[in-house]
Tab-separated table of C-alpha atoms and ligand atoms in Angstrom:
chain	number	residue	atom	x	y	z
A	158	MET	CA	-3.953	0.134	40.882
A	159	LEU	CA	-5.104	0.034	37.673
A	160	GLY	CA	-8.535	-1.628	37.123
A	161	VAL	CA	-9.399	-4.551	34.931
A	162	PRO	CA	-11.929	-2.085	33.199
A	163	ASN	CA	-8.516	0.954	32.368
A	164	ALA	CA	-6.206	-2.351	31.117
A	165	VAL	CA	-8.682	-3.549	28.238
A	166	VAL	CA	-9.504	0.588	27.955
A	167	ALA	CA	-5.936	0.664	26.940
A	168	VAL	CA	-5.784	-2.451	24.728
A	169	GLY	CA	-8.487	-0.721	23.362
A	170	VAL	CA	-6.845	2.317	22.305
A	171	ALA	CA	-4.037	0.803	20.966
A	172	VAL	CA	-5.995	-1.564	19.103
A	173	GLY	CA	-8.606	1.433	17.443
A	174	VAL	CA	-5.478	3.577	16.977
A	175	GLY	CA	-3.880	0.547	14.569
A	176	PHE	CA	-6.843	0.560	13.337
A	177	LEU	CA	-7.182	4.083	12.055
A	178	LEU	CA	-4.201	4.335	11.109
A	179	TYR	CA	-4.190	1.058	8.849
A	180	VAL	CA	-7.541	2.816	7.431
A	181	LEU	CA	-5.253	5.721	7.362
A	182	MET	CA	-2.368	4.063	5.513
A	183	PHE	CA	-3.929	1.817	3.302
A	184	GLY	CA	-7.555	2.036	2.534
A	185	ALA	CA	-6.613	3.798	-0.825
A	186	SER	CA	-5.347	0.534	-2.348
A	187	SER	CA	-8.120	-1.433	-0.687
A	188	THR	CA	-11.364	-2.688	-1.827
A	189	GLY	CA	-14.301	-3.269	0.171
A	190	VAL	CA	-14.902	-1.974	4.074
A	191	ILE	CA	-11.624	-0.680	4.585
A	192	GLY	CA	-12.140	1.122	1.722
A	193	LYS	CA	-14.479	2.955	1.956
A	194	LEU	CA	-14.103	3.669	5.618
A	195	HIS	CA	-10.912	5.546	3.921
A	196	ASP	CA	-12.747	6.977	1.608
A	197	TRP	CA	-15.181	7.909	3.885
A	198	MET	CA	-12.173	9.644	6.159
A	199	CYS	CA	-10.134	11.128	3.958
A	200	GLY	CA	-13.052	12.609	2.208
A	201	CYS	CA	-14.191	14.272	5.139
A	202	TYR	CA	-17.491	13.151	5.119
A	203	CYS	CA	-18.290	12.367	8.287
A	204	LEU	CA	-16.638	16.313	9.784
A	205	ARG	CA	-18.715	18.253	6.718
A	206	PRO	CA	-21.965	18.448	8.246
A	207	ILE	CA	-19.886	19.301	11.654
A	208	THR	CA	-17.936	21.911	9.697
A	209	ARG	CA	-21.267	23.668	8.088
A	210	ARG	CA	-22.935	24.359	11.034
A	211	LEU	CA	-19.539	25.712	13.236
A	212	CYS	CA	-18.678	27.633	10.891
A	213	GLY	CA	-20.526	28.314	7.950
A	214	PRO	CA	-19.652	28.281	4.044
A	215	LYS	CA	-16.856	30.621	4.294
A	216	CYS	CA	-14.806	28.060	6.022
A	217	GLN	CA	-16.713	25.256	4.925
A	218	ARG	CA	-14.928	26.259	1.728
A	219	ALA	CA	-11.675	27.098	2.868
A	220	LEU	CA	-11.683	23.214	4.094
A	221	GLN	CA	-12.767	21.992	1.209
A	222	ARG	CA	-9.444	23.715	-1.143
A	223	ALA	CA	-7.869	21.851	2.489
A	224	GLU	CA	-8.696	18.868	1.793
A	225	ASP	CA	-8.036	19.308	-2.221
A	226	VAL	CA	-4.979	19.901	-1.445
A	227	CYS	CA	-4.531	17.339	0.807
A	228	CYS	CA	-6.169	14.176	-0.573
A	229	TYR	CA	-6.243	14.637	-4.063
A	230	ARG	CA	-2.998	16.960	-4.529
A	231	PRO	CA	1.360	15.655	-4.549
A	232	ASN	CA	2.152	16.819	-1.343
A	233	PRO	CA	4.438	15.063	1.392
A	234	LEU	CA	2.288	15.526	4.473
A	235	LEU	CA	1.906	11.549	5.484
A	236	GLN	CA	6.232	11.642	4.274
A	237	LEU	CA	5.848	13.785	7.654
A	238	PHE	CA	3.560	12.176	9.046
A	239	TYR	CA	5.809	9.052	8.542
A	240	VAL	CA	9.050	10.805	9.706
A	241	ALA	CA	7.500	11.934	12.230
A	242	LEU	CA	6.181	8.706	13.680
A	243	MET	CA	9.661	6.776	13.268
A	244	ALA	CA	10.758	9.964	14.965
A	245	GLY	CA	8.525	10.362	17.699
A	246	GLY	CA	8.808	6.316	18.000
A	247	PHE	CA	12.387	6.399	18.459
A	248	TYR	CA	12.392	8.493	20.944
A	249	LEU	CA	10.206	7.216	23.236
A	250	PHE	CA	12.398	3.763	22.655
A	251	TYR	CA	15.621	5.842	22.962
A	252	ASN	CA	14.441	6.811	25.822
A	253	LYS	CA	12.135	4.397	27.995
A	254	SER	CA	13.431	1.061	26.658
A	255	LEU	CA	16.620	1.488	26.096
A	256	PRO	CA	18.216	2.136	29.093
A	257	LEU	CA	16.704	-1.621	29.840
A	258	VAL	CA	19.065	-3.445	27.248
A	259	PRO	CA	21.271	-5.353	27.738
A	260	ASN	CA	19.263	-7.339	30.904
A	261	PRO	CA	20.054	-11.030	31.389
A	262	ARG	CA	16.935	-11.814	28.443
A	263	LEU	CA	18.494	-8.988	26.181
A	264	HIS	CA	21.870	-9.409	24.746
A	265	ILE	CA	23.619	-6.437	23.677
A	266	ILE	CA	23.281	-6.751	20.040
A	267	HIS	CA	20.171	-5.911	20.566
A	268	ARG	CA	20.894	-2.083	21.343
A	269	TYR	CA	23.242	-1.797	18.169
A	270	ASN	CA	21.078	-3.293	15.691
A	271	SER	CA	17.806	-1.700	16.797
A	272	TYR	CA	19.995	1.554	15.338
A	273	LEU	CA	20.393	-0.609	11.918
A	274	VAL	CA	16.919	-1.461	12.068
A	275	MET	CA	15.818	1.489	11.517
A	276	SER	CA	18.342	3.459	9.684
A	277	GLY	CA	17.018	0.709	7.186
A	278	GLY	CA	13.246	1.117	8.188
A	279	LEU	CA	14.538	4.943	6.653
A	280	PHE	CA	16.888	3.904	3.963
A	281	ILE	CA	13.571	1.777	2.708
A	282	PHE	CA	11.365	4.459	2.624
A	283	VAL	CA	13.031	6.932	0.541
A	284	LEU	CA	13.986	4.565	-2.054
A	285	ALA	CA	10.128	3.561	-2.434
A	286	SER	CA	9.086	8.127	-1.816
A	287	PHE	CA	11.615	8.742	-4.724
A	288	CYS	CA	12.586	5.351	-7.109
A	289	ASP	CA	10.734	6.414	-10.439
A	290	PRO	CA	7.549	4.392	-10.540
A	291	GLY	CA	7.857	4.295	-14.061
A	292	VAL	CA	6.513	7.027	-15.902
A	293	ILE	CA	5.543	6.828	-19.088
A	294	THR	CA	7.273	9.244	-21.992
A	295	ALA	CA	7.733	9.442	-25.479
A	296	ALA	CA	11.470	8.179	-24.667
A	297	ASN	CA	10.619	5.322	-22.887
A	298	LEU	CA	7.236	4.300	-23.974
A	299	HIS	CA	8.798	1.270	-26.174
A	300	ARG	CA	10.344	-0.206	-22.602
A	301	PHE	CA	6.756	-0.215	-21.259
A	302	SER	CA	4.731	-2.222	-24.380
A	303	ARG	CA	6.011	-5.414	-24.149
A	304	VAL	CA	2.447	-6.872	-22.795
A	305	PRO	CA	-0.297	-6.921	-25.083
A	306	TYR	CA	-3.698	-4.949	-24.892
A	307	ASP	CA	-5.912	-7.777	-23.137
A	308	LYS	CA	-9.356	-5.583	-25.244
A	309	VAL	CA	-11.407	-6.265	-21.834
A	310	LEU	CA	-9.627	-4.214	-18.923
A	311	TYR	CA	-7.494	-2.528	-21.698
A	312	GLU	CA	-7.509	-1.479	-24.965
A	313	PRO	CA	-5.129	1.134	-26.787
A	314	ARG	CA	-5.781	4.255	-26.298
A	315	PHE	CA	-3.924	7.907	-25.924
A	316	CYS	CA	-2.840	10.469	-22.775
A	317	ARG	CA	-4.039	13.764	-23.988
A	318	THR	CA	-2.126	15.144	-21.626
A	319	CYS	CA	1.336	13.166	-21.284
A	320	GLN	CA	0.583	12.656	-25.136
A	321	VAL	CA	1.631	9.410	-25.436
A	322	PRO	CA	-0.206	5.956	-26.109
A	323	ARG	CA	-1.101	4.510	-23.225
A	324	PRO	CA	0.250	0.781	-23.232
A	325	ALA	CA	-1.021	-2.124	-21.708
A	326	ARG	CA	-1.995	-2.035	-17.833
A	327	SER	CA	-1.068	1.580	-17.337
A	328	LYS	CA	-2.727	4.391	-15.908
A	329	HIS	CA	-2.561	7.875	-15.693
A	330	CYS	CA	-3.037	9.242	-11.911
A	331	VAL	CA	-4.905	12.455	-11.359
A	332	ILE	CA	-3.213	13.202	-8.847
A	333	CYS	CA	1.172	12.902	-10.158
A	334	ASN	CA	-0.782	13.972	-13.257
A	335	LYS	CA	1.708	11.398	-15.179
A	336	CYS	CA	0.806	8.107	-17.027
A	337	VAL	CA	2.073	5.291	-15.230
A	338	ALA	CA	3.274	2.242	-15.772
A	339	ARG	CA	1.722	-1.111	-14.791
A	340	PHE	CA	-0.451	0.821	-11.875
A	341	ASP	CA	-1.141	-0.358	-8.899
A	342	HIS	CA	-2.231	2.736	-6.641
A	343	HIS	CA	-1.498	6.343	-6.129
A	344	CYS	CA	0.613	5.671	-2.431
A	345	PRO	CA	-0.287	9.023	-0.314
A	346	TRP	CA	2.743	7.405	2.570
A	347	LEU	CA	5.429	7.446	-0.172
A	348	ASN	CA	3.876	10.571	-1.811
A	349	SER	CA	4.537	8.617	-5.406
A	350	CYS	CA	2.149	6.511	-7.660
A	351	VAL	CA	3.190	2.736	-7.286
A	352	GLY	CA	3.743	1.188	-10.994
A	353	GLU	CA	5.932	-1.493	-12.338
A	354	ARG	CA	9.623	-0.031	-11.196
A	355	ASN	CA	8.898	0.883	-7.367
A	356	TYR	CA	6.072	-2.102	-7.241
A	357	ARG	CA	8.796	-4.700	-5.297
A	358	TRP	CA	9.959	-1.718	-3.359
A	359	PHE	CA	6.750	-0.448	-2.192
A	360	MET	CA	6.620	-4.379	-0.655
A	361	LEU	CA	9.515	-4.219	0.284
A	362	PHE	CA	8.411	-1.592	2.557
A	363	LEU	CA	5.732	-2.921	3.814
A	364	LEU	CA	7.571	-6.601	4.864
A	365	TYR	CA	10.720	-4.224	6.419
A	366	HIS	CA	8.643	-2.471	8.447
A	367	SER	CA	6.329	-5.864	9.808
A	368	ILE	CA	9.200	-6.985	10.201
A	369	LEU	CA	10.929	-4.367	11.834
A	370	CYS	CA	7.256	-3.663	14.436
A	371	PHE	CA	7.720	-7.637	15.345
A	372	TYR	CA	11.371	-7.046	16.131
A	373	SER	CA	10.489	-3.837	18.371
A	374	SER	CA	7.142	-5.874	19.896
A	375	TYR	CA	9.783	-9.066	20.997
A	376	ILE	CA	12.213	-6.780	22.027
A	377	HIS	CA	9.612	-5.219	24.389
A	378	ALA	CA	7.822	-8.075	25.478
A	379	ARG	CA	11.825	-9.854	26.573
A	380	ILE	CA	12.220	-6.159	28.383
A	381	ILE	CA	9.061	-6.583	29.738
A	382	GLU	CA	9.747	-10.446	30.991
A	383	HIS	CA	12.522	-8.968	32.423
A	384	LEU	CA	10.939	-6.025	34.641
A	385	ALA	CA	7.763	-8.736	35.683
A	386	LEU	CA	10.614	-11.966	36.622
A	387	ASP	CA	14.256	-10.079	37.445
A	388	VAL	CA	13.173	-6.264	38.748
A	389	HIS	CA	9.875	-7.342	40.025
A	390	ARG	CA	9.410	-10.736	40.829
A	391	LEU	CA	5.449	-10.988	40.366
A	392	ASP	CA	6.468	-14.706	39.984
A	393	GLN	CA	6.979	-14.596	44.134
A	394	ALA	CA	4.763	-11.924	44.419
A	395	HIS	CA	1.617	-12.378	47.431
A	396	TYR	CA	-0.726	-10.425	48.207
A	397	TYR	CA	-3.551	-10.540	51.569
A	398	ASP	CA	-7.012	-10.860	51.142
A	399	GLU	CA	-9.888	-10.193	53.038
A	400	THR	CA	-9.418	-12.671	55.483
A	401	GLY	CA	-5.669	-12.282	55.850
A	402	THR	CA	-4.605	-15.169	53.362
A	403	PRO	CA	-1.835	-14.405	51.103
A	404	GLN	CA	-2.445	-15.417	48.031
A	405	ALA	CA	-0.853	-15.310	44.451
A	406	VAL	CA	-0.194	-13.130	42.314
A	407	THR	CA	-2.919	-13.331	38.778
A	408	VAL	CA	-1.511	-12.766	35.711
A	409	LEU	CA	-3.967	-10.359	34.616
A	410	GLN	CA	-2.744	-9.103	38.319
A	411	GLY	CA	1.137	-8.805	36.999
A	412	VAL	CA	-0.583	-7.284	33.790
A	413	GLN	CA	-1.908	-4.611	35.503
A	414	TYR	CA	1.087	-3.097	37.676
A	415	LEU	CA	3.054	-3.575	34.045
A	416	PHE	CA	1.061	-1.331	33.131
A	417	VAL	CA	1.116	0.840	35.849
A	418	HIS	CA	4.424	1.015	36.254
A	419	HIS	CA	6.238	0.791	33.149
A	420	ASN	CA	2.733	2.433	31.186
A	421	MET	CA	5.730	3.532	27.570
A	422	THR	CA	7.358	0.262	27.872
A	423	MET	CA	4.278	-1.602	27.407
A	424	ALA	CA	1.878	1.285	25.042
A	425	ILE	CA	5.144	1.095	22.250
A	426	GLY	CA	5.326	-3.416	22.528
A	427	ILE	CA	1.278	-2.994	22.272
A	428	PHE	CA	1.454	-0.614	19.255
A	429	CYS	CA	4.046	-2.376	17.521
A	430	LEU	CA	2.162	-5.860	17.281
A	431	VAL	CA	-0.889	-4.210	16.023
A	432	ILE	CA	1.315	-2.275	13.159
A	433	GLY	CA	3.246	-4.677	12.560
A	434	PHE	CA	0.183	-7.725	12.147
A	435	ALA	CA	-1.691	-4.426	9.544
A	436	LEU	CA	1.426	-4.246	7.686
A	437	TRP	CA	1.966	-8.160	7.137
A	438	GLY	CA	-1.543	-8.174	6.397
A	439	PHE	CA	-1.594	-5.382	3.240
A	440	TRP	CA	1.639	-7.185	2.637
A	441	ALA	CA	-0.320	-10.677	2.103
A	442	TYR	CA	-3.062	-9.057	0.287
A	443	HIS	CA	-0.036	-7.285	-2.128
A	444	MET	CA	1.205	-11.087	-2.652
A	445	TYR	CA	-2.261	-12.213	-3.224
A	446	LEU	CA	-2.840	-9.862	-5.675
A	447	ILE	CA	0.924	-11.017	-7.135
A	448	TRP	CA	-0.605	-14.795	-7.589
A	449	CYS	CA	-3.168	-13.226	-9.261
A	450	GLY	CA	-1.549	-11.592	-12.076
A	451	THR	CA	-3.478	-8.260	-11.108
A	452	THR	CA	-2.463	-4.825	-9.680
A	453	THR	CA	-4.878	-2.659	-6.514
A	454	ASN	CA	-6.253	-0.776	-10.067
A	455	GLU	CA	-7.357	-4.414	-12.056
A	456	THR	CA	-9.009	-5.456	-8.682
A	457	PHE	CA	-11.631	-2.289	-8.478
A	458	LYS	CA	-11.258	-2.737	-13.045
A	459	TRP	CA	-12.480	-6.624	-12.809
A	460	GLY	CA	-15.105	-5.350	-9.722
A	461	ASP	CA	-16.887	-3.372	-12.050
A	462	LEU	CA	-16.684	-6.010	-15.548
A	463	LYS	CA	-17.673	-8.749	-13.258
A	464	ASP	CA	-21.206	-6.104	-11.671
A	465	GLU	CA	-21.419	-5.119	-15.742
A	466	LEU	CA	-22.149	-8.381	-17.006
A	467	ARG	CA	-23.972	-9.687	-13.770
A	468	HIS	CA	-26.230	-6.778	-14.724
A	469	ARG	CA	-26.418	-7.760	-18.678
A	470	MET	CA	-27.055	-10.886	-17.617
A	471	GLN	CA	-29.788	-10.781	-14.631
A	472	ARG	CA	-32.095	-8.195	-17.308
A	473	LYS	CA	-31.847	-10.912	-20.311
A	474	GLN	CA	-32.740	-13.245	-18.153
A	475	ILE	CA	-35.217	-11.135	-15.985
A	476	GLU	CA	-36.539	-10.624	-19.936
A	477	ARG	CA	-36.485	-13.709	-21.178
A	478	GLY	CA	-38.187	-14.783	-17.980
A	479	GLU	CA	-35.306	-17.708	-16.473
A	480	LYS	CA	-34.332	-17.937	-12.838
A	481	VAL	CA	-32.149	-14.878	-12.046
A	482	THR	CA	-28.750	-15.982	-10.971
A	483	LYS	CA	-25.864	-14.756	-9.117
A	484	LYS	CA	-22.247	-16.017	-10.403
A	485	VAL	CA	-21.269	-15.044	-14.228
A	486	GLU	CA	-18.113	-15.850	-16.293
A	487	VAL	CA	-15.330	-12.927	-16.500
A	488	PRO	CA	-12.919	-13.559	-19.077
A	489	ALA	CA	-10.185	-15.026	-17.940
A	490	ASN	CA	-7.509	-12.849	-16.930
A	491	ILE	CA	-4.123	-13.086	-19.201
A	492	TYR	CA	-1.979	-10.974	-17.752
A	493	ASN	CA	-1.482	-13.977	-15.212
A	494	GLN	CA	1.121	-15.956	-15.969
A	495	GLY	CA	1.395	-17.618	-12.626
A	496	LEU	CA	3.119	-17.014	-9.650
A	497	LEU	CA	6.580	-17.585	-10.704
A	498	THR	CA	6.817	-15.232	-13.615
A	499	ASN	CA	4.588	-12.879	-11.755
A	500	LEU	CA	6.598	-12.728	-8.974
A	501	ALA	CA	9.682	-12.445	-11.133
A	502	GLU	CA	7.836	-9.521	-13.844
A	503	VAL	CA	8.056	-7.984	-9.608
A	504	LEU	CA	10.942	-8.069	-8.939
A	505	VAL	CA	12.827	-7.644	-12.404
A	506	PRO	CA	10.343	-5.609	-14.150
A	507	LEU	CA	9.838	-6.255	-17.368
A	508	SER	CA	10.789	-2.462	-18.955
A	509	SER	CA	13.487	-2.913	-16.856
A	510	ARG	CA	14.597	-6.313	-19.167
A	511	ARG	CA	17.180	-6.529	-21.977
A	512	ALA	CA	14.479	-5.541	-25.662
A	513	ASN	CA	14.336	-8.849	-26.834
A	514	GLY	CA	10.743	-9.103	-25.124
A	515	PHE	CA	10.066	-5.652	-27.496
A	516	ALA	CA	9.760	-8.077	-30.623
A	517	PRO	CA	7.089	-11.021	-29.261
A	518	ALA	CA	5.450	-7.770	-27.532
A	519	ARG	CA	4.570	-6.612	-31.072
A	520	SER	CA	3.523	-9.503	-33.083
A	521	ILE	CA	0.523	-9.725	-31.075
A	522	GLY	CA	-0.131	-6.467	-30.577
A	523	GLY	CA	1.692	-5.269	-27.304
A	524	ALA	CA	3.702	-2.746	-28.237
A	525	MET	CA	0.189	-0.694	-29.694
A	526	LEU	CA	2.987	2.325	-31.225
A	527	CYS	CA	0.928	2.254	-34.202
A	528	PHE	CA	-2.566	2.199	-33.302
A	529	PRO	CA	-5.350	3.984	-35.848
A	530	CYS	CA	-6.569	7.619	-35.134
A	531	ARG	CA	-10.327	7.523	-34.395
A	532	ALA	CA	-10.189	11.215	-34.826
A	533	PRO	CA	-7.412	12.826	-36.044
A	534	PRO	CA	-6.976	16.597	-34.950
A	535	PRO	CA	-7.490	19.222	-37.626
A	536	GLY	CA	-4.401	19.418	-39.979
A	537	ASP	CA	-3.029	16.366	-39.314
A	538	THR	CA	-3.282	14.192	-41.744
A	539	PRO	CA	-5.561	11.127	-41.214
A	540	GLY	CA	-4.256	6.955	-40.913
A	541	GLU	CA	-2.801	4.793	-39.550
A	542	VAL	CA	0.604	5.604	-37.936
A	543	GLU	CA	3.257	2.643	-39.886
A	544	PRO	CA	5.142	0.329	-37.664
A	545	ASP	CA	8.374	-0.160	-37.780
A	546	ALA	CA	9.566	-1.966	-40.755
A	547	GLU	CA	12.248	-4.099	-38.316
A	548	PRO	CA	11.239	-5.274	-35.240
A	549	ASP	CA	13.494	-3.332	-32.332
A	550	GLU	CA	15.922	-5.672	-31.049
A	551	THR	CA	18.371	-2.566	-29.739
A	552	ASP	CA	17.941	-1.771	-26.187
A	553	SER	CA	18.290	2.254	-26.747
A	554	ASP	CA	15.965	4.391	-24.427
A	555	ASP	CA	15.774	7.527	-26.357
A	556	GLY	CA	12.778	6.179	-28.436
A	557	ALA	CA	14.332	7.146	-31.500
A	558	GLY	CA	13.184	5.976	-34.738
A	559	LEU	CA	10.008	4.590	-32.977
A	560	PRO	CA	7.086	5.721	-35.111
A	561	GLY	CA	4.713	6.232	-32.096
A	562	ALA	CA	6.506	8.454	-29.780
A	563	LYS	CA	6.724	10.723	-32.068
A	564	HIS	CA	3.747	10.476	-34.403
A	565	ALA	CA	1.129	8.986	-32.732
A	566	HIS	CA	-2.599	11.021	-32.849
A	567	ALA	CA	-4.826	11.282	-30.506
A	568	ASP	CA	-8.161	9.209	-30.738
B	871	ZN	ZN1	-1.132	10.391	-18.641
B	872	ZN	ZN1	-0.098	9.265	-9.059
């Protein structure tokens, strides 16, 4: 029989693997310890000293090139890993767990549900991976220019690579090499940016897969209950101690017995529970960001701004000989419009709504299709690009008549 330490090691390994997967999956868009751990793991910093010693500089360069391709260029490696994980998980489930469904504790409906739930997961994965994240081009710029610059995190700027003025809340993704509206983060699992247009599908992906994992854990828990009580009758089992007295089997001994005889079923159930909580935690974190009216990218920016303001304040306090304090006031986040409005902007992105939101945005400086050029390229006429005479109330996708789309200059 599996000893207690072995059962603890098995659970520890499942939790450890789940934690490492969580860091790899979501660390890129996390701040704090998880983010640092992810950078350390993905940056191969942990392997560099070892590879340098073992393989020499040539191998080191090859590894760095591989790291560059895997971590800093668009590639489907993690997408393929997701598909392999789902396929492998379902293969094990099909062979080890599904033959035990139905049973007196699990209705036959769960047998058919499992196919449906897995197909749904793959469908949402494809949707989140291949849906446009909100790539900004000259033709659709007006659609993404409906929020004003806050002059704190965002100033009017021009993207030289994409040759478009950068709307507020957008960012040029160095991996995709595109400007993306309401940029949240680049998700290697989706091999795509998460931005204004696909943030809702990304959230659905997290929520759906966490529910999928919890559902799988529930199915496995009922299968294990069936095996323990109906098949092995562990509740009635007993053993003889050293004195020959019959003793009832304890819960821990029952769990050990099940680990020995149904290790795969137990492992799948525990693994799904760990991953389910990890996914749910990440979804809850993003719900918190929505509640605060911010994005992952902006969380980093707010953090940097706070640090900078604190350092400035503390420098002044030291110069004046005052007591150094840590608390610092940061400007208000104008993009936080309250939970319901923030949520509505995620579910129905501003760029997908009818165009009557464009004129009010322009009136408060949102539609910066006409910001002044600071350093006009040689040969170009210096000066400001003229704004439209009439506010754009049409719902046009071609960008025709939008001066910034065709005539904006680089700063
Ligand atoms: Zn760009
Ligand atoms: Zn990207």
